Coordinates of N, CA and C in Angstrom, one line a residue:
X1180 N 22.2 -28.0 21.0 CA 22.5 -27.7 19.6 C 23.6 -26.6 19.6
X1181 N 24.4 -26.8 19.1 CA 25.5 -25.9 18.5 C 26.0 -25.4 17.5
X1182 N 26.2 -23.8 17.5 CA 26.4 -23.1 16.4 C 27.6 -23.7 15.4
X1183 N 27.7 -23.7 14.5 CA 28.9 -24.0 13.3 C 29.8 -23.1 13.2
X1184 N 29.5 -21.9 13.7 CA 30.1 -21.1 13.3 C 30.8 -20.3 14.7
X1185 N 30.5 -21.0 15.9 CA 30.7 -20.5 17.2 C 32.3 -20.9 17.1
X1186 N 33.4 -20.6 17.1 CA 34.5 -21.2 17.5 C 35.4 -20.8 18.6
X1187 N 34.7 -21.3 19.7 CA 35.3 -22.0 21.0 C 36.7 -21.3 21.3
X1188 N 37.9 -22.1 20.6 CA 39.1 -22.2 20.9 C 39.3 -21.0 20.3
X1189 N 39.0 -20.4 19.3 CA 39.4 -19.2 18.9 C 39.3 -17.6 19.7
X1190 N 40.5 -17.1 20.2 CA 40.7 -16.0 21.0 C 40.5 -14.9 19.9
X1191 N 39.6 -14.5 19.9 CA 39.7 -13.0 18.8 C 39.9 -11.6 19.2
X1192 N 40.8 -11.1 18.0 CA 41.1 -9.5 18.5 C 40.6 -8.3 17.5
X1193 N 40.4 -7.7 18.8 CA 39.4 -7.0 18.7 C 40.1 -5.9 17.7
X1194 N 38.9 -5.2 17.0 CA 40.2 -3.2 16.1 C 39.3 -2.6 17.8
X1195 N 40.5 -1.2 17.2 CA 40.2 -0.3 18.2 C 39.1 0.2 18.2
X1196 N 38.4 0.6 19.9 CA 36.7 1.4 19.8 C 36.8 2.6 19.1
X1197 N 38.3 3.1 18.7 CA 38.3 4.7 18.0 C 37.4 4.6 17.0
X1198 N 37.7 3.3 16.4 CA 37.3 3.2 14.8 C 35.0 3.5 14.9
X1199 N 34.8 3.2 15.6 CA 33.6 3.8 15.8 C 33.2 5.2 15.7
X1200 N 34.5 5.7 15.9 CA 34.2 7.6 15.4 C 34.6 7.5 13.7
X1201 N 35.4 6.8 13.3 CA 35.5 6.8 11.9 C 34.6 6.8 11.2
X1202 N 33.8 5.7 11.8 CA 32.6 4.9 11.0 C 31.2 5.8 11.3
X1203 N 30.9 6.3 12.7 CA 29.8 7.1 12.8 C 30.1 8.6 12.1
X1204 N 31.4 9.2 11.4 CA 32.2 10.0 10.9 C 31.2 10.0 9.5
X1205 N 32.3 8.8 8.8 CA 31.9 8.4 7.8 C 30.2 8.6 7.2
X1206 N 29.2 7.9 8.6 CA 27.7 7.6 7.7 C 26.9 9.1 8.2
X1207 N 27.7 9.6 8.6 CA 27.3 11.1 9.1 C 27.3 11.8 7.7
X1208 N 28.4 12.2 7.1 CA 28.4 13.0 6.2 C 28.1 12.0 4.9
X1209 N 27.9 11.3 4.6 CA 27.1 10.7 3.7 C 26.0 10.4 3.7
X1210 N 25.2 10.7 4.7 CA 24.0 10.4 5.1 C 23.5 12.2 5.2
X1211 N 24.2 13.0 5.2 CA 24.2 14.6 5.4 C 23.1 14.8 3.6
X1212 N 24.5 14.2 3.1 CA 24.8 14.8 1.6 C 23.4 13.9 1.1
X1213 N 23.0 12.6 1.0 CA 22.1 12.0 0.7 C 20.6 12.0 0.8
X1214 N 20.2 12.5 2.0 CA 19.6 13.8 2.6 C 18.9 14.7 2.2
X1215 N 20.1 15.9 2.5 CA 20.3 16.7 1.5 C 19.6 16.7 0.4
X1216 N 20.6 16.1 -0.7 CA 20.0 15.8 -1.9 C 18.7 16.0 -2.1
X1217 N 18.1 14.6 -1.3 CA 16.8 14.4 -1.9 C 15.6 15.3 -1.5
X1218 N 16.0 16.3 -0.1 CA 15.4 17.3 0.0 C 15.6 18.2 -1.0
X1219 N 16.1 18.6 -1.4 CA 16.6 19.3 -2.4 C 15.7 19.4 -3.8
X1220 N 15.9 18.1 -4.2 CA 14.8 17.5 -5.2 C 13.7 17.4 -4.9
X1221 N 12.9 16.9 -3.4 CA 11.8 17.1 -3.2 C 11.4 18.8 -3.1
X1222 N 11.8 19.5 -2.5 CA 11.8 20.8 -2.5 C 11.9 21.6 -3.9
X1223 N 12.6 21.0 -4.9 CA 12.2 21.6 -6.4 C 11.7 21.1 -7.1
X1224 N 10.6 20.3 -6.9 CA 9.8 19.2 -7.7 C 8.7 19.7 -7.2
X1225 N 8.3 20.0 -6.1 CA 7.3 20.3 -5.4 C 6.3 19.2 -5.0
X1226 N 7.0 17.8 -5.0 CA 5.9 16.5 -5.2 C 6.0 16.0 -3.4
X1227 N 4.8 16.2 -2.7 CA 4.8 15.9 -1.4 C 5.2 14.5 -1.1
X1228 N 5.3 13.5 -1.8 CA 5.2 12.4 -1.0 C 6.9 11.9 -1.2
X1229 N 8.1 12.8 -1.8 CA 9.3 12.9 -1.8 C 9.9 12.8 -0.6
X1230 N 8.8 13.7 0.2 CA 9.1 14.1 1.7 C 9.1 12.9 2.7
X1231 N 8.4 12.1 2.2 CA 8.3 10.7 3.0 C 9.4 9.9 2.8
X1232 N 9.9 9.8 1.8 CA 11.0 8.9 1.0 C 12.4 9.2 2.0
X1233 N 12.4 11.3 2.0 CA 13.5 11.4 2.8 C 13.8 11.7 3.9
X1234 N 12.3 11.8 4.5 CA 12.4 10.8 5.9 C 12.6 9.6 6.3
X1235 N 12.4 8.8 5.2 CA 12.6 7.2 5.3 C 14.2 6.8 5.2
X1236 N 14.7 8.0 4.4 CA 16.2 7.9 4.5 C 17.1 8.2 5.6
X1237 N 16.5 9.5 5.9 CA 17.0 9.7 7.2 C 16.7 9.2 9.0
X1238 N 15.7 8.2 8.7 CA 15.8 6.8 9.9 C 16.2 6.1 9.7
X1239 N 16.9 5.7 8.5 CA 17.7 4.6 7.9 C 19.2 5.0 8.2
X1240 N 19.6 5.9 8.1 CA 20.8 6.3 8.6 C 21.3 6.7 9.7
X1241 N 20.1 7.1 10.5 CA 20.3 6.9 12.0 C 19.9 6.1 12.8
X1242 N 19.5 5.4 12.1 CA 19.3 3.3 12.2 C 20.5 2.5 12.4
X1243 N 21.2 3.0 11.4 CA 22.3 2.4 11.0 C 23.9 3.3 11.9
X1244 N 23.7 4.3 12.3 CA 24.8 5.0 13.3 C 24.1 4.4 14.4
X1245 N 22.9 4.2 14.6 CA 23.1 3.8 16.3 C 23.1 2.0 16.4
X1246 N 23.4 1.5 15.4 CA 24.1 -0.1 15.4 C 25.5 0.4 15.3
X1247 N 26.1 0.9 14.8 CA 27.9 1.0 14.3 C 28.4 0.4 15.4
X1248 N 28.3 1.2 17.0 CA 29.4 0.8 18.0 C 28.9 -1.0 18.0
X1249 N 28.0 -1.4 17.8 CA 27.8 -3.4 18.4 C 28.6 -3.4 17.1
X1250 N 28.4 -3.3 15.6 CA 28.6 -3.6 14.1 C 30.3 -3.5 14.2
X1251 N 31.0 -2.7 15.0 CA 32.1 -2.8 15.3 C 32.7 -3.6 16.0
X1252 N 31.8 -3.7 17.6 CA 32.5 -5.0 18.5 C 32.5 -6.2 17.7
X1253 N 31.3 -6.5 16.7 CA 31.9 -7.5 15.8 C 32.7 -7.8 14.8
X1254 N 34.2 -7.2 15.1 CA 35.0 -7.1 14.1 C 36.3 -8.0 14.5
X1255 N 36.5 -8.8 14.2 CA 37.9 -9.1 14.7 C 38.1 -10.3 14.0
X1256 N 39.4 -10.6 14.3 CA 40.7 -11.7 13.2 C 41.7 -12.5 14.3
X1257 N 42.1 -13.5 14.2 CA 43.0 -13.8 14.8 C 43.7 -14.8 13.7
X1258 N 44.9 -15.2 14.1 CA 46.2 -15.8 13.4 C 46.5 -17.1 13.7
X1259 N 46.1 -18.0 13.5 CA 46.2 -19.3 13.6 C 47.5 -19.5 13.2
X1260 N 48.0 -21.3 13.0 CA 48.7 -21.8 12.7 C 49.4 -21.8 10.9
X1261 N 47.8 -22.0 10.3 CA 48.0 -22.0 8.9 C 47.3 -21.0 7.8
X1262 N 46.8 -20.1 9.0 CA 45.7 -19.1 8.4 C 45.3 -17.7 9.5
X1263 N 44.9 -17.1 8.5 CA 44.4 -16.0 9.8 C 42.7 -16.1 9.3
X1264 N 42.1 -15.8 10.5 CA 40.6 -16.0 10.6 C 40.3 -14.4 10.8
X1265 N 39.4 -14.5 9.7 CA 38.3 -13.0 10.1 C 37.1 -13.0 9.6
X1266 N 36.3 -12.2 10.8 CA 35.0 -12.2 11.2 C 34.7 -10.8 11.4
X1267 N 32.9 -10.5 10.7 CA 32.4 -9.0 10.7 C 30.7 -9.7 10.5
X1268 N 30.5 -8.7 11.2 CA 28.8 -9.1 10.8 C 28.2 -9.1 12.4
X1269 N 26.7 -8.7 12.4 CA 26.0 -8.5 13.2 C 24.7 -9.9 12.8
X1270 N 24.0 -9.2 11.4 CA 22.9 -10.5 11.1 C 23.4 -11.4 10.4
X1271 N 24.2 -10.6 9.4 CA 25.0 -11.3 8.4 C 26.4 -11.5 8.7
X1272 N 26.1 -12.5 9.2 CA 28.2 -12.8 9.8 C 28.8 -13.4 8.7
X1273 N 30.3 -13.1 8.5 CA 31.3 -13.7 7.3 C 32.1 -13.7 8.2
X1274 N 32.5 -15.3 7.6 CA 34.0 -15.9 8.4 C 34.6 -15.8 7.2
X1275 N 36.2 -15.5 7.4 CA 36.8 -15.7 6.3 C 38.5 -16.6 6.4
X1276 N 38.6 -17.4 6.2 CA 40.0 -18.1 6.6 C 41.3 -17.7 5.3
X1277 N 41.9 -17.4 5.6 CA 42.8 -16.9 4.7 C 44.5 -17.6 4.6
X1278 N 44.5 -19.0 4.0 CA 46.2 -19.5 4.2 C 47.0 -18.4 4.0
X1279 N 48.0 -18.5 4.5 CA 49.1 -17.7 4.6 C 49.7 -17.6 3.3
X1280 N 50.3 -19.1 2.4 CA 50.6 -19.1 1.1 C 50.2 -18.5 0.3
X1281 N 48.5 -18.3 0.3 CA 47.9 -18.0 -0.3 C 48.0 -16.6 -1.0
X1282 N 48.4 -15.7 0.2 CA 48.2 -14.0 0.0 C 49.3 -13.6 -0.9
X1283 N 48.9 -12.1 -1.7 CA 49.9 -12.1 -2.7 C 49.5 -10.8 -2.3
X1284 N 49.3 -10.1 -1.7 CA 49.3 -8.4 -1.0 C 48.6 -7.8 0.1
X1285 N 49.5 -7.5 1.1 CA 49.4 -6.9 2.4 C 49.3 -5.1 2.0
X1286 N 48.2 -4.8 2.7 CA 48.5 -2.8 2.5 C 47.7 -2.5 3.5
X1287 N 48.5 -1.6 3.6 CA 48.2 -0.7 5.0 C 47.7 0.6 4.4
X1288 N 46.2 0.8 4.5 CA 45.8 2.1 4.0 C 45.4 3.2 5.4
X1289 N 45.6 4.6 5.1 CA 45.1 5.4 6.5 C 44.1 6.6 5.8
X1290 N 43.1 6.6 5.9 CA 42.6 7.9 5.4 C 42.7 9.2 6.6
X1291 N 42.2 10.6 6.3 CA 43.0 11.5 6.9 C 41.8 11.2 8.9
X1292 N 40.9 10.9 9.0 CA 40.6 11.0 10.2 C 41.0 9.8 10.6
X1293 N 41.3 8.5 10.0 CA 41.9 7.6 10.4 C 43.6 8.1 11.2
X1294 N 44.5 8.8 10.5 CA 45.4 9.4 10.6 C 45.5 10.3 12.2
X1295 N 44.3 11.3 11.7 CA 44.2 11.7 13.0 C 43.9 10.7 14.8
X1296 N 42.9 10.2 14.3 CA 42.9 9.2 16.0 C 44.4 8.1 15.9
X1297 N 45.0 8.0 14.7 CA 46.3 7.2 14.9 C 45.5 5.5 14.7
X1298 N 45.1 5.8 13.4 CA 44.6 4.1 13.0 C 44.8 3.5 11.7
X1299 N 44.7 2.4 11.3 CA 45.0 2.1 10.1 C 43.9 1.1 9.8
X1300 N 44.1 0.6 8.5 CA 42.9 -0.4 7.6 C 44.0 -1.0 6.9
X1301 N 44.0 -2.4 7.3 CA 45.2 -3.2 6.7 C 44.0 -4.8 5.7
X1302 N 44.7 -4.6 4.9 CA 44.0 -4.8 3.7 C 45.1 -6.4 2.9
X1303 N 44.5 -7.3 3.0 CA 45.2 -8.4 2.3 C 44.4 -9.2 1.1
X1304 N 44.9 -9.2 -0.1 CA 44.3 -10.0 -0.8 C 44.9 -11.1 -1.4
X1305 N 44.2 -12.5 -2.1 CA 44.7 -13.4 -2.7 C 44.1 -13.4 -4.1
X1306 N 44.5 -14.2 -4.9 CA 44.2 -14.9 -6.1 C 42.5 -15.0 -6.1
X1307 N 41.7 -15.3 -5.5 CA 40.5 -15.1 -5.6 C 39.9 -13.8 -4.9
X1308 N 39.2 -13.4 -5.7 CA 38.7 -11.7 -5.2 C 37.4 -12.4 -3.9
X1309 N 37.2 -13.6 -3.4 CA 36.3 -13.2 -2.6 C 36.8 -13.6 -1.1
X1310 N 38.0 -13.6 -1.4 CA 38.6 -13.9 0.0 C 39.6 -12.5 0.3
X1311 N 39.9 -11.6 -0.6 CA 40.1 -10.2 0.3 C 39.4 -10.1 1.6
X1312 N 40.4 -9.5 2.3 CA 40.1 -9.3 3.6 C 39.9 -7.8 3.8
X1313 N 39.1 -6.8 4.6 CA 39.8 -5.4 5.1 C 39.7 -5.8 6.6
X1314 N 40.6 -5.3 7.5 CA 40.5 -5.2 9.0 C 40.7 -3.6 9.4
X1315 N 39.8 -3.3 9.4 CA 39.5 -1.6 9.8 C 40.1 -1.0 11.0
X1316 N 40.0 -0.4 11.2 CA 40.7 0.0 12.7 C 41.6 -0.5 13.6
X1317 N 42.9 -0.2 13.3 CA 43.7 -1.3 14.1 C 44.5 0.3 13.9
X1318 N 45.4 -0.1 15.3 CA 46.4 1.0 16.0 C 47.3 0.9 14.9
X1319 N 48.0 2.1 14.3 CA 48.9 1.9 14.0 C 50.2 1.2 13.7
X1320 N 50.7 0.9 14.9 CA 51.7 0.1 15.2 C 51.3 -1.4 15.2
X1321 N 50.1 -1.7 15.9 CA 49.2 -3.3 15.4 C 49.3 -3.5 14.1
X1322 N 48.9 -2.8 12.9 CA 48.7 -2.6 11.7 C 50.1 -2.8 11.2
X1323 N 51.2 -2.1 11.3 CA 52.3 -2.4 10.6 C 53.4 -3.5 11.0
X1324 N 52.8 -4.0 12.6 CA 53.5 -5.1 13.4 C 52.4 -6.6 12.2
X1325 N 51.4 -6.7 12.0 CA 50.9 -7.4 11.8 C 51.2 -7.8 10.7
X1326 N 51.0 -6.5 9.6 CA 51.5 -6.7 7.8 C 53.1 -7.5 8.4
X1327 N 54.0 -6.8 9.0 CA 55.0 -7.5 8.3 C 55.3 -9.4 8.6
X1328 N 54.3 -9.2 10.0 CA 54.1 -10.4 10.5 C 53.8 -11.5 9.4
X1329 N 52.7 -11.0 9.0 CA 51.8 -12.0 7.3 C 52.5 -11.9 6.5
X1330 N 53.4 -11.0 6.0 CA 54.2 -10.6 5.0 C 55.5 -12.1 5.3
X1331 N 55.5 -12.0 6.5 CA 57.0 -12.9 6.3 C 56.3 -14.5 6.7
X1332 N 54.8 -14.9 6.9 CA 54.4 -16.2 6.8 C 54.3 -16.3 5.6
X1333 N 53.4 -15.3 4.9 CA 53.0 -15.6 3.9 C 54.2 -16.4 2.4
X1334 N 55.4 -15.3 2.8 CA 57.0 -15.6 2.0 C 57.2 -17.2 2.2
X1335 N 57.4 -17.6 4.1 CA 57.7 -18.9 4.1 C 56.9 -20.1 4.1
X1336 N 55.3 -19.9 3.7 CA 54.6 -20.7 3.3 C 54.8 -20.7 1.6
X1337 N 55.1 -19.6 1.1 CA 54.9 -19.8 -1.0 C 56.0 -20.5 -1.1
X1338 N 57.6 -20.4 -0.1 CA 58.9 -21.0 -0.6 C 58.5 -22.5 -0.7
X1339 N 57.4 -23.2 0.9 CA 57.0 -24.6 0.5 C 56.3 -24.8 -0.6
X1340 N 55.7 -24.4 -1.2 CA 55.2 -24.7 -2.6 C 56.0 -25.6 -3.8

């Protein structure tokens, strides 16, 4: 028996391991603040069993940082002929095939620690919102070699239209 979703011929590329500090970055201080919080509120409510809730929070989030580095090796896209393929997911895997005609905006976003390790989040969407793509962590130079890459299929696939 064989998976549907296994595909064989497809070489996929990988984002960079940096992006794992982004992301363990990221659920760090939102998981800080969240935390926080609810100690905060359990601590001025005076109601004991708050205390359980935000411990239950705070295994959840260090649940969830010590999956990130596999949650990231499963990240990657590659460029076919008539589409670019992208895949994320650990339990819940999403394939997403994206025609090149199709896209109507390539962006390259960096936030500031992205900036710092020298990474980018290149972002393409089409006409239907559920085929936006993000691809997180990609080198700089990968990231703007790639947009303009899609940028100029995407042109000479709309002109056949």
């Amino acid at each position: 028996m064989t998976d549907r979703l296994d595909l064989p011929e497809v070489t996929w590329r990988r984002v960079s391991p940096r992006y794992i500090v982004v992301d363990v970055v990221g659920y760090i201080v939102f998981g800080l603040i969240m935390v926080g919080a609810g100690a905060a509120v359990a601590y001025f409510v005076s109601i004991d069993w708050l205390w359980w809730i935000v411990a239950a929070l705070a295994v959840v989030f260090v649940f969830t940082i010590a999956l990130t580095p596999r949650r990231v090796r499963s990240i990657g896209y590659q460029l076919r002929d008539d589409d670019v393929l992208f895949r994320r997911g650990i339990l819940y895997q999403r394939f997403v095939a994206v025609p090149y005609g199709r896209m109507q905006l390539v962006d390259i976003n960096r936030g500031p620690l992205d900036r710092m390790l020298g990474l980018s989040e290149l972002k393409f969407v089409t006409a239907a919102a559920a085929t936006g793509v993000v691809i997180p962590g990609l080198p700089e130079a990968d990231a703007e070699e790639l947009r303009d890459r899609l940028v100029a299929l995407a042109e000479s696939r709309r002109a056949g239209l």
